[in-house]
Amino acid sequence: MPKRTSPKDLQHWEDATDLEHLVVDKRSHKRATPAKGRRRNRRYEKRLINHYLDNADDLERELEPPGDLPDSVNGWVDG
């Protein structure tokens, strides 16, 4: 059984275009109707997007290489 989609699975905004493929419903075979599964997937898609938007600054900061910091952060100031 595949694991349920985690908010951590959406690391980049570019991944948002593939949400239909990223979101996995591990209980799809237990749903009463396929419509309920699609509805559940839409909720998870919204949850992923909202989590990304709420934490976008933190995620981008974690992904930046240390050499790309602004000069003011490195202690270099043009004067």
JSON list of N, CA and C in Angstrom, two decimals, residues 8-65:
[
{"chain": "A", "resi": 8, "resn": "LYS", "atom": "N", "xyz": [5.46, 17.63, 2.97]},
{"chain": "A", "resi": 8, "resn": "LYS", "atom": "CA", "xyz": [6.88, 17.77, 2.66]},
{"chain": "A", "resi": 8, "resn": "LYS", "atom": "C", "xyz": [7.20, 17.30, 1.24]},
{"chain": "A", "resi": 9, "resn": "ASP", "atom": "N", "xyz": [6.25, 16.62, 0.60]},
{"chain": "A", "resi": 9, "resn": "ASP", "atom": "CA", "xyz": [6.48, 16.14, -0.76]},
{"chain": "A", "resi": 9, "resn": "ASP", "atom": "C", "xyz": [6.53, 17.28, -1.78]},
{"chain": "A", "resi": 10, "resn": "LEU", "atom": "N", "xyz": [5.94, 18.40, -1.46]},
{"chain": "A", "resi": 10, "resn": "LEU", "atom": "CA", "xyz": [5.93, 19.56, -2.37]},
{"chain": "A", "resi": 10, "resn": "LEU", "atom": "C", "xyz": [7.06, 20.49, -1.94]},
{"chain": "A", "resi": 11, "resn": "GLN", "atom": "N", "xyz": [8.21, 20.35, -2.57]},
{"chain": "A", "resi": 11, "resn": "GLN", "atom": "CA", "xyz": [9.38, 21.14, -2.19]},
{"chain": "A", "resi": 11, "resn": "GLN", "atom": "C", "xyz": [9.54, 22.40, -3.01]},
{"chain": "A", "resi": 12, "resn": "HIS", "atom": "N", "xyz": [9.13, 22.38, -4.26]},
{"chain": "A", "resi": 12, "resn": "HIS", "atom": "CA", "xyz": [9.28, 23.53, -5.14]},
{"chain": "A", "resi": 12, "resn": "HIS", "atom": "C", "xyz": [7.93, 23.89, -5.74]},
{"chain": "A", "resi": 13, "resn": "TRP", "atom": "N", "xyz": [7.76, 25.15, -6.04]},
{"chain": "A", "resi": 13, "resn": "TRP", "atom": "CA", "xyz": [6.51, 25.59, -6.64]},
{"chain": "A", "resi": 13, "resn": "TRP", "atom": "C", "xyz": [6.31, 24.94, -8.00]},
{"chain": "A", "resi": 14, "resn": "GLU", "atom": "N", "xyz": [7.39, 24.58, -8.68]},
{"chain": "A", "resi": 14, "resn": "GLU", "atom": "CA", "xyz": [7.28, 23.92, -9.98]},
{"chain": "A", "resi": 14, "resn": "GLU", "atom": "C", "xyz": [6.59, 22.57, -9.85]},
{"chain": "A", "resi": 15, "resn": "ASP", "atom": "N", "xyz": [6.69, 21.94, -8.68]},
{"chain": "A", "resi": 15, "resn": "ASP", "atom": "CA", "xyz": [6.03, 20.65, -8.46]},
{"chain": "A", "resi": 15, "resn": "ASP", "atom": "C", "xyz": [4.52, 20.78, -8.42]},
{"chain": "A", "resi": 16, "resn": "ALA", "atom": "N", "xyz": [4.01, 21.98, -8.23]},
{"chain": "A", "resi": 16, "resn": "ALA", "atom": "CA", "xyz": [2.57, 22.18, -8.10]},
{"chain": "A", "resi": 16, "resn": "ALA", "atom": "C", "xyz": [1.84, 21.83, -9.40]},
{"chain": "A", "resi": 17, "resn": "THR", "atom": "N", "xyz": [2.52, 21.90, -10.52]},
{"chain": "A", "resi": 17, "resn": "THR", "atom": "CA", "xyz": [1.86, 21.55, -11.78]},
{"chain": "A", "resi": 17, "resn": "THR", "atom": "C", "xyz": [1.60, 20.05, -11.86]},
{"chain": "A", "resi": 18, "resn": "ASP", "atom": "N", "xyz": [2.31, 19.27, -11.09]},
{"chain": "A", "resi": 18, "resn": "ASP", "atom": "CA", "xyz": [2.16, 17.81, -11.09]},
{"chain": "A", "resi": 18, "resn": "ASP", "atom": "C", "xyz": [1.40, 17.31, -9.87]},
{"chain": "A", "resi": 19, "resn": "LEU", "atom": "N", "xyz": [0.55, 18.14, -9.30]},
{"chain": "A", "resi": 19, "resn": "LEU", "atom": "CA", "xyz": [-0.17, 17.73, -8.09]},
{"chain": "A", "resi": 19, "resn": "LEU", "atom": "C", "xyz": [-1.03, 16.49, -8.31]},
{"chain": "A", "resi": 20, "resn": "GLU", "atom": "N", "xyz": [-1.61, 16.36, -9.49]},
{"chain": "A", "resi": 20, "resn": "GLU", "atom": "CA", "xyz": [-2.44, 15.19, -9.75]},
{"chain": "A", "resi": 20, "resn": "GLU", "atom": "C", "xyz": [-1.64, 13.90, -9.65]},
{"chain": "A", "resi": 21, "resn": "HIS", "atom": "N", "xyz": [-0.37, 13.96, -10.03]},
{"chain": "A", "resi": 21, "resn": "HIS", "atom": "CA", "xyz": [0.48, 12.78, -9.97]},
{"chain": "A", "resi": 21, "resn": "HIS", "atom": "C", "xyz": [1.16, 12.66, -8.61]},
{"chain": "A", "resi": 22, "resn": "LEU", "atom": "N", "xyz": [1.33, 13.78, -7.92]},
{"chain": "A", "resi": 22, "resn": "LEU", "atom": "CA", "xyz": [2.00, 13.79, -6.63]},
{"chain": "A", "resi": 22, "resn": "LEU", "atom": "C", "xyz": [1.09, 13.27, -5.52]},
{"chain": "A", "resi": 23, "resn": "VAL", "atom": "N", "xyz": [-0.19, 13.59, -5.60]},
{"chain": "A", "resi": 23, "resn": "VAL", "atom": "CA", "xyz": [-1.14, 13.20, -4.57]},
{"chain": "A", "resi": 23, "resn": "VAL", "atom": "C", "xyz": [-1.53, 11.74, -4.78]},
{"chain": "A", "resi": 24, "resn": "VAL", "atom": "N", "xyz": [-1.34, 10.92, -3.75]},
{"chain": "A", "resi": 24, "resn": "VAL", "atom": "CA", "xyz": [-1.64, 9.50, -3.82]},
{"chain": "A", "resi": 24, "resn": "VAL", "atom": "C", "xyz": [-2.67, 9.16, -2.76]},
{"chain": "A", "resi": 25, "resn": "ASP", "atom": "N", "xyz": [-3.75, 8.53, -3.16]},
{"chain": "A", "resi": 25, "resn": "ASP", "atom": "CA", "xyz": [-4.79, 8.11, -2.23]},
{"chain": "A", "resi": 25, "resn": "ASP", "atom": "C", "xyz": [-4.58, 6.63, -1.92]},
{"chain": "A", "resi": 26, "resn": "LYS", "atom": "N", "xyz": [-4.04, 6.34, -0.74]},
{"chain": "A", "resi": 26, "resn": "LYS", "atom": "CA", "xyz": [-3.74, 4.95, -0.41]},
{"chain": "A", "resi": 26, "resn": "LYS", "atom": "C", "xyz": [-5.00, 4.14, -0.11]},
{"chain": "A", "resi": 27, "resn": "ARG", "atom": "N", "xyz": [-6.13, 4.81, 0.09]},
{"chain": "A", "resi": 27, "resn": "ARG", "atom": "CA", "xyz": [-7.37, 4.11, 0.40]},
{"chain": "A", "resi": 27, "resn": "ARG", "atom": "C", "xyz": [-8.34, 4.10, -0.78]},
{"chain": "A", "resi": 28, "resn": "SER", "atom": "N", "xyz": [-7.85, 4.31, -1.96]},
{"chain": "A", "resi": 28, "resn": "SER", "atom": "CA", "xyz": [-8.74, 4.42, -3.13]},
{"chain": "A", "resi": 28, "resn": "SER", "atom": "C", "xyz": [-9.59, 3.17, -3.33]},
{"chain": "A", "resi": 29, "resn": "HIS", "atom": "N", "xyz": [-9.08, 2.02, -3.00]},
{"chain": "A", "resi": 29, "resn": "HIS", "atom": "CA", "xyz": [-9.85, 0.79, -3.17]},
{"chain": "A", "resi": 29, "resn": "HIS", "atom": "C", "xyz": [-10.93, 0.62, -2.10]},
{"chain": "A", "resi": 30, "resn": "LYS", "atom": "N", "xyz": [-10.88, 1.42, -1.03]},
{"chain": "A", "resi": 30, "resn": "LYS", "atom": "CA", "xyz": [-11.87, 1.33, 0.03]},
{"chain": "A", "resi": 30, "resn": "LYS", "atom": "C", "xyz": [-12.95, 2.41, -0.07]},
{"chain": "A", "resi": 31, "resn": "ARG", "atom": "N", "xyz": [-12.80, 3.34, -0.98]},
{"chain": "A", "resi": 31, "resn": "ARG", "atom": "CA", "xyz": [-13.78, 4.40, -1.13]},
{"chain": "A", "resi": 31, "resn": "ARG", "atom": "C", "xyz": [-15.07, 3.85, -1.72]},
{"chain": "A", "resi": 32, "resn": "ALA", "atom": "N", "xyz": [-16.21, 4.42, -1.28]},
{"chain": "A", "resi": 32, "resn": "ALA", "atom": "CA", "xyz": [-17.51, 3.97, -1.77]},
{"chain": "A", "resi": 32, "resn": "ALA", "atom": "C", "xyz": [-17.68, 4.26, -3.26]},
{"chain": "A", "resi": 33, "resn": "THR", "atom": "N", "xyz": [-17.23, 5.44, -3.68]},
{"chain": "A", "resi": 33, "resn": "THR", "atom": "CA", "xyz": [-17.34, 5.81, -5.09]},
{"chain": "A", "resi": 33, "resn": "THR", "atom": "C", "xyz": [-16.06, 6.51, -5.52]},
{"chain": "A", "resi": 34, "resn": "PRO", "atom": "N", "xyz": [-15.74, 6.46, -6.78]},
{"chain": "A", "resi": 34, "resn": "PRO", "atom": "CA", "xyz": [-14.56, 7.20, -7.27]},
{"chain": "A", "resi": 34, "resn": "PRO", "atom": "C", "xyz": [-14.67, 8.71, -7.03]},
{"chain": "A", "resi": 35, "resn": "ALA", "atom": "N", "xyz": [-15.89, 9.24, -7.02]},
{"chain": "A", "resi": 35, "resn": "ALA", "atom": "CA", "xyz": [-16.07, 10.68, -6.79]},
{"chain": "A", "resi": 35, "resn": "ALA", "atom": "C", "xyz": [-15.56, 11.08, -5.41]},
{"chain": "A", "resi": 36, "resn": "LYS", "atom": "N", "xyz": [-15.76, 10.22, -4.42]},
{"chain": "A", "resi": 36, "resn": "LYS", "atom": "CA", "xyz": [-15.27, 10.54, -3.08]},
{"chain": "A", "resi": 36, "resn": "LYS", "atom": "C", "xyz": [-13.74, 10.54, -3.03]},
{"chain": "A", "resi": 37, "resn": "GLY", "atom": "N", "xyz": [-13.12, 9.68, -3.80]},
{"chain": "A", "resi": 37, "resn": "GLY", "atom": "CA", "xyz": [-11.67, 9.67, -3.88]},
{"chain": "A", "resi": 37, "resn": "GLY", "atom": "C", "xyz": [-11.14, 10.93, -4.53]},
{"chain": "A", "resi": 38, "resn": "ARG", "atom": "N", "xyz": [-11.79, 11.37, -5.60]},
{"chain": "A", "resi": 38, "resn": "ARG", "atom": "CA", "xyz": [-11.37, 12.62, -6.26]},
{"chain": "A", "resi": 38, "resn": "ARG", "atom": "C", "xyz": [-11.55, 13.80, -5.31]},
{"chain": "A", "resi": 39, "resn": "ARG", "atom": "N", "xyz": [-12.64, 13.82, -4.56]},
{"chain": "A", "resi": 39, "resn": "ARG", "atom": "CA", "xyz": [-12.88, 14.90, -3.61]},
{"chain": "A", "resi": 39, "resn": "ARG", "atom": "C", "xyz": [-11.79, 14.92, -2.54]},
{"chain": "A", "resi": 40, "resn": "ARG", "atom": "N", "xyz": [-11.41, 13.75, -2.05]},
{"chain": "A", "resi": 40, "resn": "ARG", "atom": "CA", "xyz": [-10.36, 13.66, -1.04]},
{"chain": "A", "resi": 40, "resn": "ARG", "atom": "C", "xyz": [-9.03, 14.14, -1.62]},
{"chain": "A", "resi": 41, "resn": "ASN", "atom": "N", "xyz": [-8.75, 13.78, -2.85]},
{"chain": "A", "resi": 41, "resn": "ASN", "atom": "CA", "xyz": [-7.51, 14.23, -3.47]},
{"chain": "A", "resi": 41, "resn": "ASN", "atom": "C", "xyz": [-7.49, 15.75, -3.64]},
{"chain": "A", "resi": 42, "resn": "ARG", "atom": "N", "xyz": [-8.63, 16.34, -3.96]},
{"chain": "A", "resi": 42, "resn": "ARG", "atom": "CA", "xyz": [-8.68, 17.81, -4.07]},
{"chain": "A", "resi": 42, "resn": "ARG", "atom": "C", "xyz": [-8.36, 18.45, -2.73]},
{"chain": "A", "resi": 43, "resn": "ARG", "atom": "N", "xyz": [-8.84, 17.87, -1.66]},
{"chain": "A", "resi": 43, "resn": "ARG", "atom": "CA", "xyz": [-8.54, 18.42, -0.32]},
{"chain": "A", "resi": 43, "resn": "ARG", "atom": "C", "xyz": [-7.06, 18.32, -0.02]},
{"chain": "A", "resi": 44, "resn": "TYR", "atom": "N", "xyz": [-6.45, 17.20, -0.38]},
{"chain": "A", "resi": 44, "resn": "TYR", "atom": "CA", "xyz": [-5.01, 17.06, -0.15]},
{"chain": "A", "resi": 44, "resn": "TYR", "atom": "C", "xyz": [-4.22, 18.01, -1.03]},
{"chain": "A", "resi": 45, "resn": "GLU", "atom": "N", "xyz": [-4.66, 18.25, -2.25]},
{"chain": "A", "resi": 45, "resn": "GLU", "atom": "CA", "xyz": [-3.98, 19.22, -3.11]},
{"chain": "A", "resi": 45, "resn": "GLU", "atom": "C", "xyz": [-4.03, 20.60, -2.48]},
{"chain": "A", "resi": 46, "resn": "LYS", "atom": "N", "xyz": [-5.19, 21.00, -1.97]},
{"chain": "A", "resi": 46, "resn": "LYS", "atom": "CA", "xyz": [-5.32, 22.30, -1.31]},
{"chain": "A", "resi": 46, "resn": "LYS", "atom": "C", "xyz": [-4.44, 22.36, -0.08]},
{"chain": "A", "resi": 47, "resn": "ARG", "atom": "N", "xyz": [-4.39, 21.27, 0.67]},
{"chain": "A", "resi": 47, "resn": "ARG", "atom": "CA", "xyz": [-3.56, 21.23, 1.87]},
{"chain": "A", "resi": 47, "resn": "ARG", "atom": "C", "xyz": [-2.09, 21.40, 1.52]},
{"chain": "A", "resi": 48, "resn": "LEU", "atom": "N", "xyz": [-1.65, 20.73, 0.46]},
{"chain": "A", "resi": 48, "resn": "LEU", "atom": "CA", "xyz": [-0.25, 20.87, 0.03]},
{"chain": "A", "resi": 48, "resn": "LEU", "atom": "C", "xyz": [0.07, 22.29, -0.39]},
{"chain": "A", "resi": 49, "resn": "ILE", "atom": "N", "xyz": [-0.82, 22.90, -1.16]},
{"chain": "A", "resi": 49, "resn": "ILE", "atom": "CA", "xyz": [-0.58, 24.27, -1.63]},
{"chain": "A", "resi": 49, "resn": "ILE", "atom": "C", "xyz": [-0.57, 25.24, -0.46]},
{"chain": "A", "resi": 50, "resn": "ASN", "atom": "N", "xyz": [-1.52, 25.12, 0.45]},
{"chain": "A", "resi": 50, "resn": "ASN", "atom": "CA", "xyz": [-1.56, 26.02, 1.61]},
{"chain": "A", "resi": 50, "resn": "ASN", "atom": "C", "xyz": [-0.34, 25.83, 2.50]},
{"chain": "A", "resi": 51, "resn": "HIS", "atom": "N", "xyz": [0.09, 24.61, 2.70]},
{"chain": "A", "resi": 51, "resn": "HIS", "atom": "CA", "xyz": [1.29, 24.36, 3.50]},
{"chain": "A", "resi": 51, "resn": "HIS", "atom": "C", "xyz": [2.51, 24.98, 2.83]},
{"chain": "A", "resi": 52, "resn": "TYR", "atom": "N", "xyz": [2.59, 24.84, 1.51]},
{"chain": "A", "resi": 52, "resn": "TYR", "atom": "CA", "xyz": [3.72, 25.42, 0.79]},
{"chain": "A", "resi": 52, "resn": "TYR", "atom": "C", "xyz": [3.72, 26.94, 0.91]},
{"chain": "A", "resi": 53, "resn": "LEU", "atom": "N", "xyz": [2.56, 27.56, 0.72]},
{"chain": "A", "resi": 53, "resn": "LEU", "atom": "CA", "xyz": [2.48, 29.02, 0.79]},
{"chain": "A", "resi": 53, "resn": "LEU", "atom": "C", "xyz": [2.78, 29.52, 2.19]},
{"chain": "A", "resi": 54, "resn": "ASP", "atom": "N", "xyz": [2.35, 28.80, 3.21]},
{"chain": "A", "resi": 54, "resn": "ASP", "atom": "CA", "xyz": [2.62, 29.22, 4.59]},
{"chain": "A", "resi": 54, "resn": "ASP", "atom": "C", "xyz": [4.10, 29.10, 4.93]},
{"chain": "A", "resi": 55, "resn": "ASN", "atom": "N", "xyz": [4.78, 28.13, 4.34]},
{"chain": "A", "resi": 55, "resn": "ASN", "atom": "CA", "xyz": [6.17, 27.86, 4.68]},
{"chain": "A", "resi": 55, "resn": "ASN", "atom": "C", "xyz": [7.13, 28.11, 3.53]},
{"chain": "A", "resi": 56, "resn": "ALA", "atom": "N", "xyz": [6.72, 28.87, 2.55]},
{"chain": "A", "resi": 56, "resn": "ALA", "atom": "CA", "xyz": [7.55, 29.08, 1.35]},
{"chain": "A", "resi": 56, "resn": "ALA", "atom": "C", "xyz": [8.89, 29.73, 1.69]},
{"chain": "A", "resi": 57, "resn": "ASP", "atom": "N", "xyz": [8.89, 30.71, 2.58]},
{"chain": "A", "resi": 57, "resn": "ASP", "atom": "CA", "xyz": [10.14, 31.38, 2.93]},
{"chain": "A", "resi": 57, "resn": "ASP", "atom": "C", "xyz": [11.11, 30.41, 3.59]},
{"chain": "A", "resi": 58, "resn": "ASP", "atom": "N", "xyz": [10.61, 29.58, 4.50]},
{"chain": "A", "resi": 58, "resn": "ASP", "atom": "CA", "xyz": [11.47, 28.62, 5.18]},
{"chain": "A", "resi": 58, "resn": "ASP", "atom": "C", "xyz": [12.01, 27.58, 4.20]},
{"chain": "A", "resi": 59, "resn": "LEU", "atom": "N", "xyz": [11.17, 27.10, 3.30]},
{"chain": "A", "resi": 59, "resn": "LEU", "atom": "CA", "xyz": [11.61, 26.10, 2.34]},
{"chain": "A", "resi": 59, "resn": "LEU", "atom": "C", "xyz": [12.66, 26.66, 1.40]},
{"chain": "A", "resi": 60, "resn": "GLU", "atom": "N", "xyz": [12.46, 27.87, 0.92]},
{"chain": "A", "resi": 60, "resn": "GLU", "atom": "CA", "xyz": [13.43, 28.48, 0.00]},
{"chain": "A", "resi": 60, "resn": "GLU", "atom": "C", "xyz": [14.76, 28.72, 0.70]},
{"chain": "A", "resi": 61, "resn": "ARG", "atom": "N", "xyz": [14.71, 29.13, 1.98]},
{"chain": "A", "resi": 61, "resn": "ARG", "atom": "CA", "xyz": [15.94, 29.37, 2.73]},
{"chain": "A", "resi": 61, "resn": "ARG", "atom": "C", "xyz": [16.72, 28.08, 2.92]},
{"chain": "A", "resi": 62, "resn": "GLU", "atom": "N", "xyz": [16.03, 26.96, 3.15]},
{"chain": "A", "resi": 62, "resn": "GLU", "atom": "CA", "xyz": [16.71, 25.69, 3.33]},
{"chain": "A", "resi": 62, "resn": "GLU", "atom": "C", "xyz": [17.36, 25.21, 2.04]},
{"chain": "A", "resi": 63, "resn": "LEU", "atom": "N", "xyz": [16.78, 25.55, 0.91]},
{"chain": "A", "resi": 63, "resn": "LEU", "atom": "CA", "xyz": [17.27, 25.05, -0.37]},
{"chain": "A", "resi": 63, "resn": "LEU", "atom": "C", "xyz": [18.38, 25.91, -0.97]},
{"chain": "A", "resi": 64, "resn": "GLU", "atom": "N", "xyz": [18.59, 27.12, -0.46]},
{"chain": "A", "resi": 64, "resn": "GLU", "atom": "CA", "xyz": [19.63, 28.00, -1.00]},
{"chain": "A", "resi": 64, "resn": "GLU", "atom": "C", "xyz": [21.00, 27.49, -0.59]},
{"chain": "A", "resi": 65, "resn": "PRO", "atom": "N", "xyz": [21.95, 27.45, -1.51]},
{"chain": "A", "resi": 65, "resn": "PRO", "atom": "CA", "xyz": [23.31, 27.12, -1.13]},
{"chain": "A", "resi": 65, "resn": "PRO", "atom": "C", "xyz": [23.92, 28.25, -0.30]}
]
